[in-house]
mmCIF file of C-alpha atoms in Angstrom:
data_model
loop_
_atom_site.group_PDB
_atom_site.id
_atom_site.type_symbol
_atom_site.label_atom_id
_atom_site.label_comp_id
_atom_site.label_asym_id
_atom_site.label_seq_id
_atom_site.Cartn_x
_atom_site.Cartn_y
_atom_site.Cartn_z
ATOM 1 C CA MET U 1 157.507 85.618 115.200
ATOM 2 C CA ILE U 2 158.205 82.991 117.851
ATOM 3 C CA LEU U 3 158.948 85.730 120.374
ATOM 4 C CA ALA U 4 155.752 87.567 119.507
ATOM 5 C CA LEU U 5 153.567 84.445 119.691
ATOM 6 C CA SER U 6 154.939 83.436 123.067
ATOM 7 C CA ALA U 7 154.680 86.883 124.630
ATOM 8 C CA CYS U 8 151.008 86.879 125.530
ATOM 9 C CA GLY U 9 151.040 83.440 127.139
ATOM 10 C CA GLY U 10 154.107 84.336 129.191
ATOM 11 C CA ALA U 11 152.652 87.585 130.452
ATOM 12 C CA ASP U 12 149.389 86.049 131.642
ATOM 13 C CA SER U 13 150.811 82.892 133.222
ATOM 14 C CA SER U 14 153.349 84.245 135.682
ATOM 15 C CA LYS U 15 151.618 82.637 138.645
ATOM 16 C CA ASN U 16 151.735 79.175 137.104
ATOM 17 C CA THR U 17 155.472 78.522 137.193
ATOM 18 C CA GLY U 18 157.859 79.293 139.957
ATOM 19 C CA SER U 19 155.438 81.576 141.818
ATOM 20 C CA GLU U 20 152.697 79.188 142.999
ATOM 21 C CA GLY U 21 151.244 80.311 146.281
ATOM 22 C CA LYS U 22 153.112 83.596 146.096
ATOM 23 C CA SER U 23 151.310 86.928 146.194
ATOM 24 C CA ASP U 24 152.346 89.835 143.968
ATOM 25 C CA LYS U 25 154.061 91.321 147.026
ATOM 26 C CA ASP U 26 156.400 88.317 147.156
ATOM 27 C CA THR U 27 157.398 88.320 143.483
ATOM 28 C CA PHE U 28 159.415 90.617 141.227
ATOM 29 C CA LYS U 29 158.025 90.192 137.715
ATOM 30 C CA VAL U 30 160.537 91.208 135.044
ATOM 31 C CA GLY U 31 159.720 91.570 131.360
ATOM 32 C CA LEU U 32 162.273 90.882 128.618
ATOM 33 C CA GLU U 33 162.360 89.502 125.072
ATOM 34 C CA ALA U 34 164.594 86.516 125.758
ATOM 35 C CA GLY U 35 165.968 87.048 122.257
ATOM 36 C CA TYR U 36 168.663 89.739 122.567
ATOM 37 C CA ALA U 37 171.863 87.888 123.431
ATOM 38 C CA PRO U 38 174.012 88.528 125.373
ATOM 39 C CA PHE U 39 171.585 90.781 127.270
ATOM 40 C CA ASN U 40 168.889 88.099 127.335
ATOM 41 C CA TRP U 41 168.051 84.850 125.581
ATOM 42 C CA SER U 42 166.000 81.657 125.974
ATOM 43 C CA GLN U 43 167.378 78.142 126.472
ATOM 44 C CA LYS U 44 166.026 74.675 127.276
ATOM 45 C CA ASP U 45 167.472 74.179 130.774
ATOM 46 C CA ASP U 46 168.652 76.034 133.864
ATOM 47 C CA SER U 47 172.382 75.790 133.101
ATOM 48 C CA ASN U 48 174.620 78.779 133.873
ATOM 49 C CA GLY U 49 172.072 80.223 136.264
ATOM 50 C CA ALA U 50 169.187 80.571 133.805
ATOM 51 C CA VAL U 51 165.739 81.301 135.267
ATOM 52 C CA LYS U 52 162.452 79.604 134.306
ATOM 53 C CA ILE U 53 160.287 81.699 131.981
ATOM 54 C CA ALA U 54 156.766 81.928 133.396
ATOM 55 C CA GLY U 55 154.163 79.875 131.574
ATOM 56 C CA THR U 56 156.666 78.042 129.359
ATOM 57 C CA SER U 57 159.125 75.144 129.475
ATOM 58 C CA GLU U 58 162.010 77.506 128.601
ATOM 59 C CA TYR U 59 164.585 79.318 130.711
ATOM 60 C CA ALA U 60 166.032 82.821 130.322
ATOM 61 C CA GLY U 61 169.707 83.627 130.631
ATOM 62 C CA GLY U 62 171.995 86.567 129.935
ATOM 63 C CA TYR U 63 173.275 89.820 131.388
ATOM 64 C CA ASP U 64 169.798 91.230 132.087
ATOM 65 C CA VAL U 65 168.799 88.052 133.914
ATOM 66 C CA GLU U 66 171.876 88.218 136.157
ATOM 67 C CA ILE U 67 171.098 91.845 137.002
ATOM 68 C CA ALA U 68 167.443 90.931 137.619
ATOM 69 C CA LYS U 69 168.554 88.179 140.025
ATOM 70 C CA LYS U 70 170.653 90.639 142.013
ATOM 71 C CA ILE U 71 167.781 93.126 142.198
ATOM 72 C CA ALA U 72 165.257 90.465 143.234
ATOM 73 C CA ASP U 73 167.634 89.240 145.950
ATOM 74 C CA GLY U 74 168.113 92.795 147.190
ATOM 75 C CA LEU U 75 164.361 93.335 147.283
ATOM 76 C CA GLY U 76 163.829 90.026 149.084
ATOM 77 C CA LYS U 77 161.470 88.828 146.363
ATOM 78 C CA GLU U 78 161.199 85.806 144.064
ATOM 79 C CA LEU U 79 162.225 86.614 140.484
ATOM 80 C CA VAL U 80 159.629 85.804 137.827
ATOM 81 C CA ILE U 81 160.671 86.191 134.182
ATOM 82 C CA VAL U 82 157.867 87.185 131.797
ATOM 83 C CA LYS U 83 158.830 86.705 128.145
ATOM 84 C CA THR U 84 157.393 89.653 126.228
ATOM 85 C CA GLU U 85 157.906 90.987 122.709
ATOM 86 C CA TRP U 86 159.760 94.309 122.555
ATOM 87 C CA ASP U 87 156.716 96.373 121.573
ATOM 88 C CA GLY U 88 154.745 94.833 124.433
ATOM 89 C CA LEU U 89 157.188 95.650 127.232
ATOM 90 C CA VAL U 90 156.053 99.192 128.052
ATOM 91 C CA PRO U 91 152.323 98.313 127.844
ATOM 92 C CA ALA U 92 152.952 95.291 130.097
ATOM 93 C CA LEU U 93 154.661 97.570 132.622
ATOM 94 C CA THR U 94 152.058 100.338 132.599
ATOM 95 C CA SER U 95 149.213 97.800 132.890
ATOM 96 C CA GLY U 96 150.832 96.072 135.875
ATOM 97 C CA LYS U 97 151.527 92.713 134.217
ATOM 98 C CA ILE U 98 155.204 93.188 135.082
ATOM 99 C CA ASP U 99 156.994 95.166 137.783
ATOM 100 C CA ALA U 100 160.040 96.142 135.756
ATOM 101 C CA ILE U 101 161.626 96.033 132.301
ATOM 102 C CA ILE U 102 165.175 94.668 132.403
ATOM 103 C CA ALA U 103 165.745 94.119 128.721
ATOM 104 C CA GLY U 104 168.682 96.121 127.428
ATOM 105 C CA MET U 105 166.395 99.175 127.224
ATOM 106 C CA SER U 106 167.841 102.682 126.915
ATOM 107 C CA PRO U 107 166.321 105.496 129.004
ATOM 108 C CA THR U 108 165.571 107.766 126.038
ATOM 109 C CA GLU U 109 163.733 111.066 126.443
ATOM 110 C CA GLU U 110 160.795 109.656 124.470
ATOM 111 C CA ARG U 111 160.431 106.652 126.789
ATOM 112 C CA LYS U 112 160.782 108.853 129.887
ATOM 113 C CA LYS U 113 157.493 110.492 128.923
ATOM 114 C CA THR U 114 155.723 107.176 129.628
ATOM 115 C CA ILE U 115 157.805 105.336 132.233
ATOM 116 C CA ASP U 116 160.525 105.987 134.812
ATOM 117 C CA PHE U 117 164.035 104.550 134.773
ATOM 118 C CA SER U 118 166.569 103.497 137.358
ATOM 119 C CA ASP U 119 170.189 104.536 137.272
ATOM 120 C CA ASN U 120 172.156 102.915 134.442
ATOM 121 C CA TYR U 121 173.354 99.335 134.778
ATOM 122 C CA TYR U 122 175.379 99.222 131.549
ATOM 123 C CA LYS U 123 176.691 101.528 128.825
ATOM 124 C CA SER U 124 177.646 100.507 125.318
ATOM 125 C CA ASN U 125 178.534 101.808 121.858
ATOM 126 C CA LEU U 126 176.734 101.416 118.551
ATOM 127 C CA VAL U 127 178.329 99.194 115.905
ATOM 128 C CA MET U 128 177.278 97.382 112.746
ATOM 129 C CA VAL U 129 176.979 93.629 112.184
ATOM 130 C CA VAL U 130 177.906 92.531 108.649
ATOM 131 C CA LYS U 131 178.913 89.458 106.655
ATOM 132 C CA LYS U 132 182.469 88.330 107.311
ATOM 133 C CA GLY U 133 184.630 88.754 104.234
ATOM 134 C CA GLY U 134 182.079 91.057 102.618
ATOM 135 C CA LYS U 135 182.620 94.534 101.173
ATOM 136 C CA TYR U 136 181.610 96.271 104.408
ATOM 137 C CA GLU U 137 183.740 94.376 106.938
ATOM 138 C CA GLY U 138 186.589 96.875 106.615
ATOM 139 C CA ALA U 139 184.409 99.986 107.034
ATOM 140 C CA LYS U 140 185.920 102.734 109.203
ATOM 141 C CA SER U 141 183.112 105.284 108.942
ATOM 142 C CA ILE U 142 179.354 104.949 108.922
ATOM 143 C CA GLN U 143 179.516 106.777 105.576
ATOM 144 C CA ASP U 144 181.239 103.716 104.103
ATOM 145 C CA PHE U 145 177.749 102.179 104.146
ATOM 146 C CA LYS U 146 176.504 104.490 101.388
ATOM 147 C CA GLY U 147 174.295 102.366 99.113
ATOM 148 C CA ALA U 148 174.144 99.516 101.638
ATOM 149 C CA LYS U 149 170.893 97.912 102.783
ATOM 150 C CA VAL U 150 170.841 98.541 106.526
ATOM 151 C CA THR U 151 168.198 97.960 109.181
ATOM 152 C CA ALA U 152 167.719 97.863 112.965
ATOM 153 C CA GLN U 153 165.128 96.809 115.499
ATOM 154 C CA LEU U 154 161.654 98.327 115.307
ATOM 155 C CA ASN U 155 160.908 101.151 117.758
ATOM 156 C CA THR U 156 164.516 101.643 118.854
ATOM 157 C CA PHE U 157 166.849 104.585 118.414
ATOM 158 C CA HIS U 158 169.129 102.174 116.526
ATOM 159 C CA TYR U 159 166.763 102.492 113.582
ATOM 160 C CA SER U 160 166.678 106.301 113.653
ATOM 161 C CA VAL U 161 170.486 106.704 113.530
ATOM 162 C CA ILE U 162 170.596 104.941 110.154
ATOM 163 C CA ASP U 163 169.486 108.293 108.702
ATOM 164 C CA GLN U 164 172.958 109.650 109.551
ATOM 165 C CA ILE U 165 174.392 107.544 106.695
ATOM 166 C CA GLU U 166 174.247 109.445 103.407
ATOM 167 C CA GLY U 167 172.780 107.475 100.502
ATOM 168 C CA VAL U 168 171.962 104.437 102.630
ATOM 169 C CA LYS U 169 169.167 102.081 101.597
ATOM 170 C CA LYS U 170 167.239 102.011 104.861
ATOM 171 C CA ALA U 171 165.485 98.660 105.009
ATOM 172 C CA THR U 172 162.265 98.016 106.904
ATOM 173 C CA ALA U 173 162.788 97.767 110.659
ATOM 174 C CA MET U 174 162.580 94.247 112.091
ATOM 175 C CA ASP U 175 160.898 92.940 115.238
ATOM 176 C CA ASN U 176 163.907 91.275 116.836
ATOM 177 C CA PHE U 177 167.571 90.377 116.520
ATOM 178 C CA PRO U 178 167.123 86.724 115.483
ATOM 179 C CA ALA U 179 165.150 87.992 112.476
ATOM 180 C CA MET U 180 167.929 90.446 111.572
ATOM 181 C CA ARG U 181 170.563 87.725 111.816
ATOM 182 C CA VAL U 182 168.534 85.557 109.418
ATOM 183 C CA ALA U 183 168.131 88.507 107.018
ATOM 184 C CA LEU U 184 171.878 89.190 107.107
ATOM 185 C CA GLN U 185 172.763 85.537 106.579
ATOM 186 C CA SER U 186 170.426 85.310 103.571
ATOM 187 C CA GLY U 187 171.637 88.568 102.002
ATOM 188 C CA ILE U 188 168.367 90.477 102.393
ATOM 189 C CA ILE U 189 170.359 93.169 104.216
ATOM 190 C CA ASP U 190 174.032 94.169 104.211
ATOM 191 C CA GLY U 191 174.160 95.005 107.893
ATOM 192 C CA TYR U 192 172.208 95.910 111.000
ATOM 193 C CA VAL U 193 172.835 98.437 113.764
ATOM 194 C CA SER U 194 173.428 96.989 117.207
ATOM 195 C CA GLU U 195 175.086 97.601 120.530
ATOM 196 C CA ARG U 196 178.562 96.173 120.964
ATOM 197 C CA PRO U 197 177.647 93.246 123.298
ATOM 198 C CA GLU U 198 174.993 91.922 120.892
ATOM 199 C CA ALA U 199 177.414 92.298 117.974
ATOM 200 C CA VAL U 200 180.137 90.405 119.849
ATOM 201 C CA SER U 201 177.523 87.773 120.609
ATOM 202 C CA ALA U 202 176.398 87.533 116.982
ATOM 203 C CA SER U 203 179.925 87.245 115.584
ATOM 204 C CA THR U 204 180.874 84.709 118.279
ATOM 205 C CA ALA U 205 177.831 82.544 117.602
ATOM 206 C CA ASN U 206 178.090 82.696 113.800
ATOM 207 C CA GLU U 207 181.481 82.543 112.085
ATOM 208 C CA ASN U 208 179.953 84.183 108.996
ATOM 209 C CA PHE U 209 179.302 87.448 110.862
ATOM 210 C CA ALA U 210 181.688 90.271 111.745
ATOM 211 C CA MET U 211 181.374 93.332 113.971
ATOM 212 C CA VAL U 212 182.340 96.743 112.581
ATOM 213 C CA GLU U 213 183.491 99.340 115.123
ATOM 214 C CA PHE U 214 183.771 102.844 113.701
ATOM 215 C CA GLU U 215 186.422 105.529 113.904
ATOM 216 C CA ASP U 216 183.735 107.917 112.670
ATOM 217 C CA GLY U 217 180.561 106.501 114.153
ATOM 218 C CA PHE U 218 176.952 107.368 114.917
ATOM 219 C CA LYS U 219 176.157 110.530 116.871
ATOM 220 C CA THR U 220 174.208 109.546 119.990
ATOM 221 C CA SER U 221 173.293 110.934 123.387
ATOM 222 C CA GLU U 222 174.462 109.343 126.627
ATOM 223 C CA ASP U 223 170.928 108.177 127.419
ATOM 224 C CA ASP U 224 170.713 106.424 124.048
ATOM 225 C CA THR U 225 173.709 104.194 124.727
ATOM 226 C CA ALA U 226 172.996 103.569 128.408
ATOM 227 C CA ILE U 227 170.888 100.680 129.723
ATOM 228 C CA ALA U 228 168.534 101.089 132.687
ATOM 229 C CA VAL U 229 165.644 99.367 134.454
ATOM 230 C CA GLY U 230 162.232 100.533 133.236
ATOM 231 C CA LEU U 231 159.699 101.193 136.010
ATOM 232 C CA LYS U 232 156.131 102.413 136.266
ATOM 233 C CA LYS U 233 155.786 106.162 136.830
ATOM 234 C CA GLY U 234 156.163 106.884 140.526
ATOM 235 C CA SER U 235 157.243 103.330 141.338
ATOM 236 C CA GLY U 236 158.192 102.836 144.962
ATOM 237 C CA LEU U 237 160.874 100.377 143.836
ATOM 238 C CA LYS U 238 163.100 102.981 142.189
ATOM 239 C CA ASP U 239 165.160 104.115 145.193
ATOM 240 C CA LYS U 240 165.793 100.576 146.436
ATOM 241 C CA ILE U 241 166.747 99.366 142.942
ATOM 242 C CA ASN U 242 169.167 102.281 142.554
ATOM 243 C CA GLU U 243 170.701 101.351 145.898
ATOM 244 C CA ILE U 244 171.169 97.753 144.716
ATOM 245 C CA LEU U 245 172.637 98.840 141.373
ATOM 246 C CA SER U 246 175.094 101.177 143.110
ATOM 247 C CA GLY U 247 176.620 98.079 144.671
ATOM 248 C CA ILE U 248 177.536 96.622 141.270
ATOM 249 C CA SER U 249 180.863 98.110 140.154
ATOM 250 C CA GLU U 250 181.840 98.690 136.517
ATOM 251 C CA GLU U 251 184.369 95.878 136.881
ATOM 252 C CA GLU U 252 181.626 93.506 138.018
ATOM 253 C CA GLN U 253 179.374 94.666 135.159
ATOM 254 C CA THR U 254 182.133 93.839 132.688
ATOM 255 C CA SER U 255 182.693 90.447 134.301
ATOM 256 C CA ILE U 256 178.973 89.608 134.156
ATOM 257 C CA MET U 257 178.804 90.676 130.495
ATOM 258 C CA ASP U 258 181.909 88.644 129.584
ATOM 259 C CA LYS U 259 180.341 85.546 131.170
ATOM 260 C CA ALA U 260 177.071 86.193 129.351
ATOM 261 C CA ILE U 261 178.863 86.326 125.997
ATOM 262 C CA GLN U 262 180.725 83.125 126.876
ATOM 263 C CA ASN U 263 177.557 81.323 127.995
ATOM 264 C CA GLN U 264 175.223 82.394 125.171
ATOM 265 C CA PRO U 265 173.623 79.511 123.269
ATOM 266 C CA ALA U 266 175.126 78.644 119.908
ATOM 267 C CA ALA U 267 173.249 79.965 116.883
ATOM 268 C CA GLU U 268 170.794 77.554 115.358
#
């Protein structure tokens, strides 16, 4: 709810913080949730290279932010972070409120109908986050979650793959990852589907959580598990962004992600 309430103010106030006197040509406005650690999160200061979130007193950090900084530098523009709820990211892009989505977003076929994507800047696997010491921590197959209450984020392919589990109790999709962590902690759900970096982040931040990696896992396409920059259809930024991303090796990607996991804020 906090993410949703703050989204509108952030999107409309990008010229009020960090971009005074700058025209749209001088800025690179990036939309993200700031609630999907280690890809992106919000914090109270600029430690570990965090960037001020437009229109707020908060700062954004994480893997996506580090990639956004590299792209902005390569474009010769000032990075402006616009905190936006997940469901508002594509509308914000198509309406011109932001120039790009750098938010752990997968370039799925469905999304490609509405927006364009850069080349991939990360690739991950799907896992499950569960209670440590619970009956599902030792699961080897997704089918071990038969009868379990499982959810994922709203309007993501994570939620659709739950249907691959026979006899699962598919819980209502949730708006964001902080909400799913609260639901798991309180026992409302038995687990939620996530990408490996977020699951590592969750289990690192909360000793009561565990990550389950599967021997017999979810069936996904390559586009589903890849992460790319979302751009407006026909964006003139695409070629230059791809050129910048090509200069970031897989080894450097891994290093940036490892630092993001290490630097993530502790769970409240």
